[in-house]
Amino acid sequence: MRFMLVLCTGMALFYHIPDINSVMAQGQTGNLGQFDRRLLHYGIQVGYTQSKFDLRYSEDAELRQTMQGTTSYYAPGFHIAVIGDMRLNDWFNLRFLPGVTLVTREISYSWEQSYLSGHRTIAELGRNVESVYGDLPFEVKFRSVRYGDFRPYLTAGASYGFDFASLRKNRNQTNQSIIRLQPSDLRYTMGVGFDVFLRYVKFAIELKMNFGLLDLKVEDPDIYIRSFDYLRTRTFMFSFTFEG
C-alpha cells in the first residue's frame, strides 16, 4: 500500500513537470529566437572594476617595530574587451575575451607613533599602484533555460594578464620609492549574469570576480615593499556586453 502511494505521488509530480524541450521551444519564440543555436558569434564588453591587493603583513620583527600593519583597499578602474563565443551544446559555451583593464590598487600604511614622529618627511600613509593589463581570458559559460527574452548564466575560467605599466625593471631614481610588480599574472574567474534578447542584439549584465594566483611582489630593500610578504591581485567587475 505504501509503495502504491509513493508511485502515485511520483507520477503526479512527473505529470506537472514541464517537458524541457517545450520550455526551450518557448524560449525560441521571443526576440532572436535562434541566436543561441549559432556555432559562433561575437561582441564587445565594457566594464567598471574595483581592484585591491590580497596581501600579508610582513613577519619581519625589526619592521614591526616601525609599522603596525598594511592594508589594501578597493579602487576604481575600467575594462574593455571583445568577445568570441563558440557554442558547445545547448547548455555550455566557450568564450575568449581579449581586452585591456586599467586598475588602481590602494595600499595604506599604519606606522608606529614613535617612528612617525621622527620621520614625518618620509613616512607616507598610502600609495596608489596603477597597472594597465592586457588580458587573455578563457571562460566556460553555463546557460540555464531561457525564459522569454531572459536567460541567466554562470561563468568560470582562467585568465593571463600582462602589465604594460609594470616598473619591474626600473630603479628608484628619485626620493620617492617605487612599488614594482612582476608583469605577468594568472587568475581564476567566477561570474554570474543574465542575457536579455533585444530585437537586434543580445545584451547582458554580468558580475565577475578575478582572483590572482601569483605573487606579484618584486623583492626590494625599501621599507614600503618589505612591509608585506606577498601581493596578489583581486578584482571585482561589473560589465555590460553586446553580442550580435
Coordinates of N, CA and C in Angstrom, one line a residue, residues 7-145:
L7 N 4.3 5.6 -5.5 CA 4.3 5.6 -7.0 C 3.3 6.6 -7.6
C8 N 2.1 6.7 -7.0 CA 1.1 7.6 -7.4 C 1.5 9.0 -7.2
T9 N 2.2 9.3 -6.1 CA 2.7 10.7 -5.8 C 3.7 11.1 -6.8
G10 N 4.6 10.1 -7.1 CA 5.7 10.4 -8.1 C 5.1 10.6 -9.5
M11 N 4.1 9.9 -9.9 CA 3.5 10.1 -11.2 C 2.8 11.4 -11.3
A12 N 2.2 11.8 -10.2 CA 1.5 13.1 -10.2 C 2.5 14.2 -10.3
L13 N 3.7 14.1 -9.6 CA 4.7 15.2 -9.7 C 5.3 15.2 -11.1
F14 N 5.6 14.0 -11.7 CA 6.1 14.0 -13.0 C 5.1 14.6 -14.0
Y15 N 3.9 14.4 -13.8 CA 2.9 14.9 -14.7 C 2.9 16.5 -14.8
H16 N 3.3 17.1 -13.6 CA 3.3 18.5 -13.5 C 4.6 19.2 -13.9
I17 N 5.7 18.3 -14.1 CA 7.0 18.9 -14.5 C 6.9 19.1 -16.0
P18 N 7.2 20.4 -16.5 CA 7.1 20.6 -18.0 C 8.2 20.0 -18.7
D19 N 8.0 19.5 -19.9 CA 9.0 18.9 -20.7 C 10.0 20.0 -21.1
I20 N 11.3 19.6 -20.9 CA 12.4 20.5 -21.1 C 12.4 21.0 -22.6
N21 N 12.1 20.2 -23.5 CA 12.1 20.6 -24.9 C 11.0 21.7 -25.2
S22 N 9.8 21.5 -24.5 CA 8.8 22.5 -24.7 C 9.2 23.8 -24.1
V23 N 9.9 23.8 -22.9 CA 10.4 25.0 -22.3 C 11.4 25.7 -23.2
M24 N 12.3 25.0 -23.8 CA 13.3 25.6 -24.7 C 12.6 26.1 -26.0
A25 N 11.6 25.4 -26.4 CA 10.9 25.9 -27.6 C 10.2 27.2 -27.4
Q26 N 9.6 27.3 -26.1 CA 9.0 28.6 -25.8 C 10.0 29.7 -25.8
G27 N 11.3 29.4 -25.4 CA 12.3 30.5 -25.4 C 12.7 30.9 -26.8
Q28 N 12.4 30.1 -27.8 CA 12.8 30.4 -29.2 C 11.8 31.3 -29.9
T29 N 10.7 31.6 -29.2 CA 9.6 32.4 -29.9 C 9.8 33.8 -29.6
G30 N 10.7 34.3 -28.7 CA 10.9 35.7 -28.5 C 11.9 36.3 -29.5
N31 N 12.5 37.4 -29.0 CA 13.5 38.1 -29.9 C 14.7 37.2 -30.1
L32 N 15.2 37.2 -31.3 CA 16.5 36.4 -31.6 C 16.3 35.0 -31.2
G33 N 15.2 34.4 -31.6 CA 14.9 33.0 -31.1 C 15.9 32.0 -31.4
Q34 N 16.7 32.1 -32.5 CA 17.7 31.1 -32.8 C 19.1 31.6 -32.5
F35 N 19.3 32.7 -31.8 CA 20.6 33.3 -31.6 C 21.6 32.3 -30.9
D36 N 21.1 31.6 -29.8 CA 22.0 30.8 -29.1 C 22.3 29.4 -29.7
R37 N 21.7 29.2 -30.9 CA 22.0 28.0 -31.7 C 23.1 28.2 -32.7
R38 N 23.6 29.4 -32.8 CA 24.7 29.7 -33.7 C 26.0 29.0 -33.2
L39 N 26.8 28.6 -34.1 CA 28.1 28.0 -33.6 C 29.0 29.1 -33.1
L40 N 29.1 30.2 -33.8 CA 30.0 31.3 -33.4 C 29.2 32.6 -33.4
H41 N 29.5 33.5 -32.5 CA 29.1 34.9 -32.6 C 30.1 35.7 -31.8
Y42 N 30.0 37.0 -32.0 CA 31.0 38.0 -31.5 C 30.3 39.2 -30.8
G43 N 31.1 39.9 -30.0 CA 30.5 41.0 -29.3 C 31.6 41.9 -28.7
I44 N 31.1 42.8 -27.8 CA 32.0 43.7 -27.1 C 31.6 43.7 -25.6
Q45 N 32.5 43.9 -24.7 CA 32.2 44.0 -23.3 C 32.9 45.3 -22.7
V46 N 32.1 46.0 -22.0 CA 32.6 47.2 -21.3 C 32.3 47.1 -19.8
G47 N 33.3 47.4 -19.0 CA 33.0 47.2 -17.6 C 33.7 48.2 -16.6
Y48 N 33.1 48.2 -15.4 CA 33.7 49.0 -14.3 C 34.3 48.1 -13.3
T49 N 35.5 48.4 -12.8 CA 36.2 47.4 -11.9 C 36.5 48.1 -10.6
Q50 N 36.6 47.3 -9.6 CA 37.2 47.6 -8.3 C 38.3 46.6 -8.0
S51 N 39.5 47.1 -7.7 CA 40.6 46.2 -7.5 C 41.4 46.5 -6.2
K52 N 41.9 45.5 -5.7 CA 42.8 45.7 -4.5 C 43.8 44.6 -4.5
F53 N 44.8 44.7 -3.5 CA 45.8 43.6 -3.3 C 45.3 42.7 -2.2
D54 N 45.5 41.4 -2.4 CA 45.4 40.4 -1.3 C 46.8 40.3 -0.8
L55 N 47.1 40.8 0.4 CA 48.5 40.9 0.9 C 48.6 40.3 2.3
R56 N 49.8 40.0 2.7 CA 50.1 39.6 4.1 C 51.2 40.4 4.7
Y57 N 50.9 41.0 5.8 CA 51.8 41.8 6.5 C 53.1 41.1 6.9
S58 N 54.2 41.7 6.8 CA 55.5 41.0 7.0 C 55.6 40.5 8.4
E59 N 56.4 39.4 8.5 CA 56.7 38.8 9.8 C 58.0 39.3 10.3
D60 N 58.7 40.2 9.6 CA 59.9 40.8 10.0 C 59.8 41.5 11.3
A61 N 60.5 41.0 12.4 CA 60.3 41.6 13.7 C 60.9 43.0 13.8
E62 N 62.0 43.3 13.0 CA 62.5 44.7 13.0 C 61.5 45.6 12.4
L63 N 60.9 45.2 11.3 CA 60.0 46.1 10.6 C 58.8 46.4 11.5
R64 N 58.3 45.4 12.2 CA 57.1 45.5 13.1 C 57.3 46.5 14.2
Q65 N 58.6 46.9 14.4 CA 58.9 47.9 15.4 C 58.6 49.3 14.9
T66 N 58.5 49.5 13.6 CA 58.3 50.8 13.0 C 56.9 50.9 12.4
M67 N 56.3 49.8 12.1 CA 55.0 49.8 11.4 C 54.0 48.8 12.0
Q68 N 52.8 49.3 12.2 CA 51.7 48.4 12.8 C 51.1 47.5 11.8
G69 N 51.1 47.8 10.5 CA 50.5 46.9 9.5 C 50.2 47.6 8.2
T70 N 49.8 46.9 7.2 CA 49.5 47.4 5.9 C 48.1 46.8 5.5
T71 N 47.4 47.6 4.7 CA 46.0 47.3 4.3 C 45.8 47.7 2.8
S72 N 45.2 46.9 2.1 CA 44.8 47.4 0.7 C 43.3 47.6 0.6
Y73 N 42.9 48.6 -0.2 CA 41.5 49.0 -0.3 C 41.2 48.9 -1.8
Y74 N 39.9 48.7 -2.1 CA 39.4 48.7 -3.5 C 39.5 50.1 -4.1
A75 N 39.9 50.2 -5.3 CA 40.0 51.4 -6.1 C 39.4 51.2 -7.5
P76 N 38.8 52.2 -8.1 CA 38.1 52.0 -9.3 C 39.0 51.9 -10.5
G77 N 38.4 51.2 -11.6 CA 39.2 51.1 -12.8 C 38.2 50.9 -14.0
F78 N 38.7 50.5 -15.2 CA 37.9 50.4 -16.4 C 38.4 49.2 -17.2
H79 N 37.4 48.6 -17.9 CA 37.7 47.4 -18.7 C 37.0 47.4 -20.0
I80 N 37.7 47.0 -21.0 CA 37.0 46.8 -22.3 C 37.6 45.6 -23.0
A81 N 36.7 44.8 -23.7 CA 37.2 43.6 -24.3 C 36.3 43.2 -25.5
V82 N 36.8 42.4 -26.4 CA 36.0 41.9 -27.5 C 35.7 40.4 -27.1
I83 N 34.6 39.9 -27.6 CA 34.1 38.6 -27.2 C 34.0 37.7 -28.5
G84 N 34.6 36.5 -28.3 CA 34.5 35.4 -29.3 C 33.8 34.3 -28.6
D85 N 32.6 33.9 -29.0 CA 31.8 32.9 -28.3 C 31.5 31.7 -29.2
M86 N 31.8 30.5 -28.7 CA 31.6 29.3 -29.5 C 30.6 28.4 -28.8
R87 N 29.6 28.0 -29.4 CA 28.6 27.1 -28.8 C 29.1 25.7 -28.7
L88 N 29.0 25.0 -27.5 CA 29.4 23.7 -27.4 C 28.2 22.7 -27.4
N89 N 27.1 23.1 -26.8 CA 25.9 22.4 -26.8 C 24.8 23.3 -26.3
D90 N 23.6 22.7 -25.9 CA 22.5 23.6 -25.5 C 22.8 24.3 -24.2
W91 N 23.8 23.9 -23.5 CA 24.0 24.5 -22.1 C 25.3 25.2 -22.0
F92 N 26.3 24.8 -22.7 CA 27.7 25.3 -22.5 C 28.2 26.1 -23.7
N93 N 28.9 27.2 -23.5 CA 29.6 27.9 -24.5 C 31.1 28.1 -24.0
L94 N 32.0 28.2 -25.0 CA 33.4 28.5 -24.7 C 33.6 30.0 -25.1
R95 N 34.1 30.8 -24.3 CA 34.3 32.2 -24.6 C 35.8 32.6 -24.5
F96 N 36.2 33.5 -25.4 CA 37.5 34.1 -25.4 C 37.3 35.6 -25.4
L97 N 37.9 36.3 -24.4 CA 37.6 37.7 -24.2 C 38.9 38.6 -24.1
P98 N 39.7 38.7 -25.2 CA 40.9 39.5 -25.1 C 40.5 41.0 -24.9
G99 N 41.2 41.6 -24.0 CA 40.9 43.0 -23.7 C 42.0 43.7 -22.9
V100 N 41.6 44.9 -22.4 CA 42.5 45.8 -21.7 C 41.8 46.2 -20.4
T101 N 42.5 46.2 -19.3 CA 41.9 46.6 -18.0 C 42.9 47.6 -17.3
L102 N 42.3 48.7 -17.0 CA 43.1 49.8 -16.2 C 42.7 49.7 -14.8
V103 N 43.6 49.4 -13.9 CA 43.3 49.2 -12.5 C 44.2 50.0 -11.6
T104 N 43.7 50.4 -10.4 CA 44.5 51.0 -9.4 C 44.2 50.3 -8.1
R105 N 45.3 50.0 -7.3 CA 45.2 49.4 -6.0 C 45.7 50.4 -5.0
E106 N 45.0 50.6 -3.9 CA 45.5 51.4 -2.8 C 46.1 50.6 -1.7
I107 N 47.2 51.1 -1.2 CA 47.9 50.4 -0.1 C 48.0 51.5 1.1
S108 N 47.5 51.2 2.2 CA 47.6 52.0 3.4 C 48.6 51.5 4.4
Y109 N 49.5 52.4 4.9 CA 50.5 52.0 5.9 C 50.1 52.6 7.3
S110 N 50.2 51.8 8.3 CA 50.0 52.3 9.7 C 51.3 52.2 10.4
W111 N 51.9 53.4 10.7 CA 53.2 53.5 11.4 C 53.0 53.5 12.9
E112 N 54.1 53.0 13.5 CA 54.1 53.2 15.0 C 54.4 54.7 15.3
Q113 N 53.7 55.2 16.3 CA 53.8 56.6 16.6 C 55.2 57.1 16.8
S114 N 56.0 56.3 17.5 CA 57.4 56.6 17.8 C 58.2 56.8 16.5
Y115 N 58.0 56.0 15.5 CA 58.7 56.1 14.2 C 58.1 57.3 13.4
L116 N 56.8 57.5 13.4 CA 56.2 58.5 12.6 C 56.6 59.9 13.1
S117 N 56.8 60.1 14.4 CA 57.1 61.4 14.9 C 58.5 61.8 14.5
G118 N 59.4 60.9 14.3 CA 60.8 61.2 13.8 C 61.0 61.1 12.4
H119 N 60.0 60.7 11.6 CA 60.2 60.5 10.1 C 59.0 61.1 9.4
R120 N 58.5 62.2 9.8 CA 57.3 62.7 9.1 C 57.5 63.1 7.7
T121 N 58.7 63.4 7.3 CA 59.0 63.9 6.0 C 59.1 62.7 5.0
I122 N 59.3 61.5 5.5 CA 59.4 60.4 4.5 C 58.3 59.3 4.7
A123 N 57.6 59.4 5.9 CA 56.6 58.3 6.2 C 55.3 58.6 5.5
E124 N 55.0 57.9 4.5 CA 53.8 58.1 3.7 C 52.7 57.2 4.3
L125 N 51.5 57.7 4.3 CA 50.3 57.0 4.8 C 49.7 56.0 3.8
G126 N 50.0 56.3 2.5 CA 49.4 55.4 1.5 C 50.1 55.5 0.1
R127 N 49.8 54.5 -0.7 CA 50.3 54.5 -2.0 C 49.3 54.0 -3.0
N128 N 49.3 54.5 -4.2 CA 48.4 54.0 -5.3 C 49.3 53.3 -6.3
V129 N 49.0 52.1 -6.6 CA 49.7 51.3 -7.6 C 48.8 51.1 -8.8
E130 N 49.3 51.6 -9.9 CA 48.5 51.5 -11.2 C 49.0 50.5 -12.1
S131 N 48.1 49.8 -12.9 CA 48.5 48.9 -13.8 C 47.6 49.0 -15.1
V132 N 48.2 48.6 -16.2 CA 47.4 48.5 -17.5 C 47.6 47.1 -18.0
Y133 N 46.6 46.2 -17.8 CA 46.8 44.8 -18.1 C 46.2 44.5 -19.5
G134 N 46.9 43.8 -20.3 CA 46.4 43.1 -21.4 C 46.0 41.8 -21.0
D135 N 44.7 41.5 -21.2 CA 44.1 40.2 -20.6 C 43.8 39.2 -21.7
L136 N 44.0 38.0 -21.4 CA 43.6 36.9 -22.4 C 42.9 35.8 -21.6
P137 N 41.6 36.0 -21.3 CA 40.8 35.1 -20.6 C 40.0 34.1 -21.4
F138 N 40.0 32.8 -20.9 CA 39.1 31.8 -21.5 C 38.1 31.4 -20.4
E139 N 36.8 31.3 -20.8 CA 35.8 31.0 -19.9 C 34.8 30.0 -20.4
V140 N 34.2 29.2 -19.6 CA 33.1 28.4 -19.9 C 31.8 29.0 -19.4
K141 N 30.8 29.1 -20.2 CA 29.6 29.8 -19.8 C 28.5 28.7 -19.8
F142 N 27.9 28.6 -18.6 CA 26.8 27.6 -18.5 C 25.5 28.4 -18.5
R143 N 24.6 28.1 -19.5 CA 23.4 28.8 -19.7 C 22.2 28.0 -19.2
S144 N 21.3 28.7 -18.5 CA 20.1 28.0 -18.0 C 19.0 28.0 -19.1
V145 N 17.9 27.5 -18.8 CA 16.7 27.5 -19.7 C 16.3 29.0 -19.9

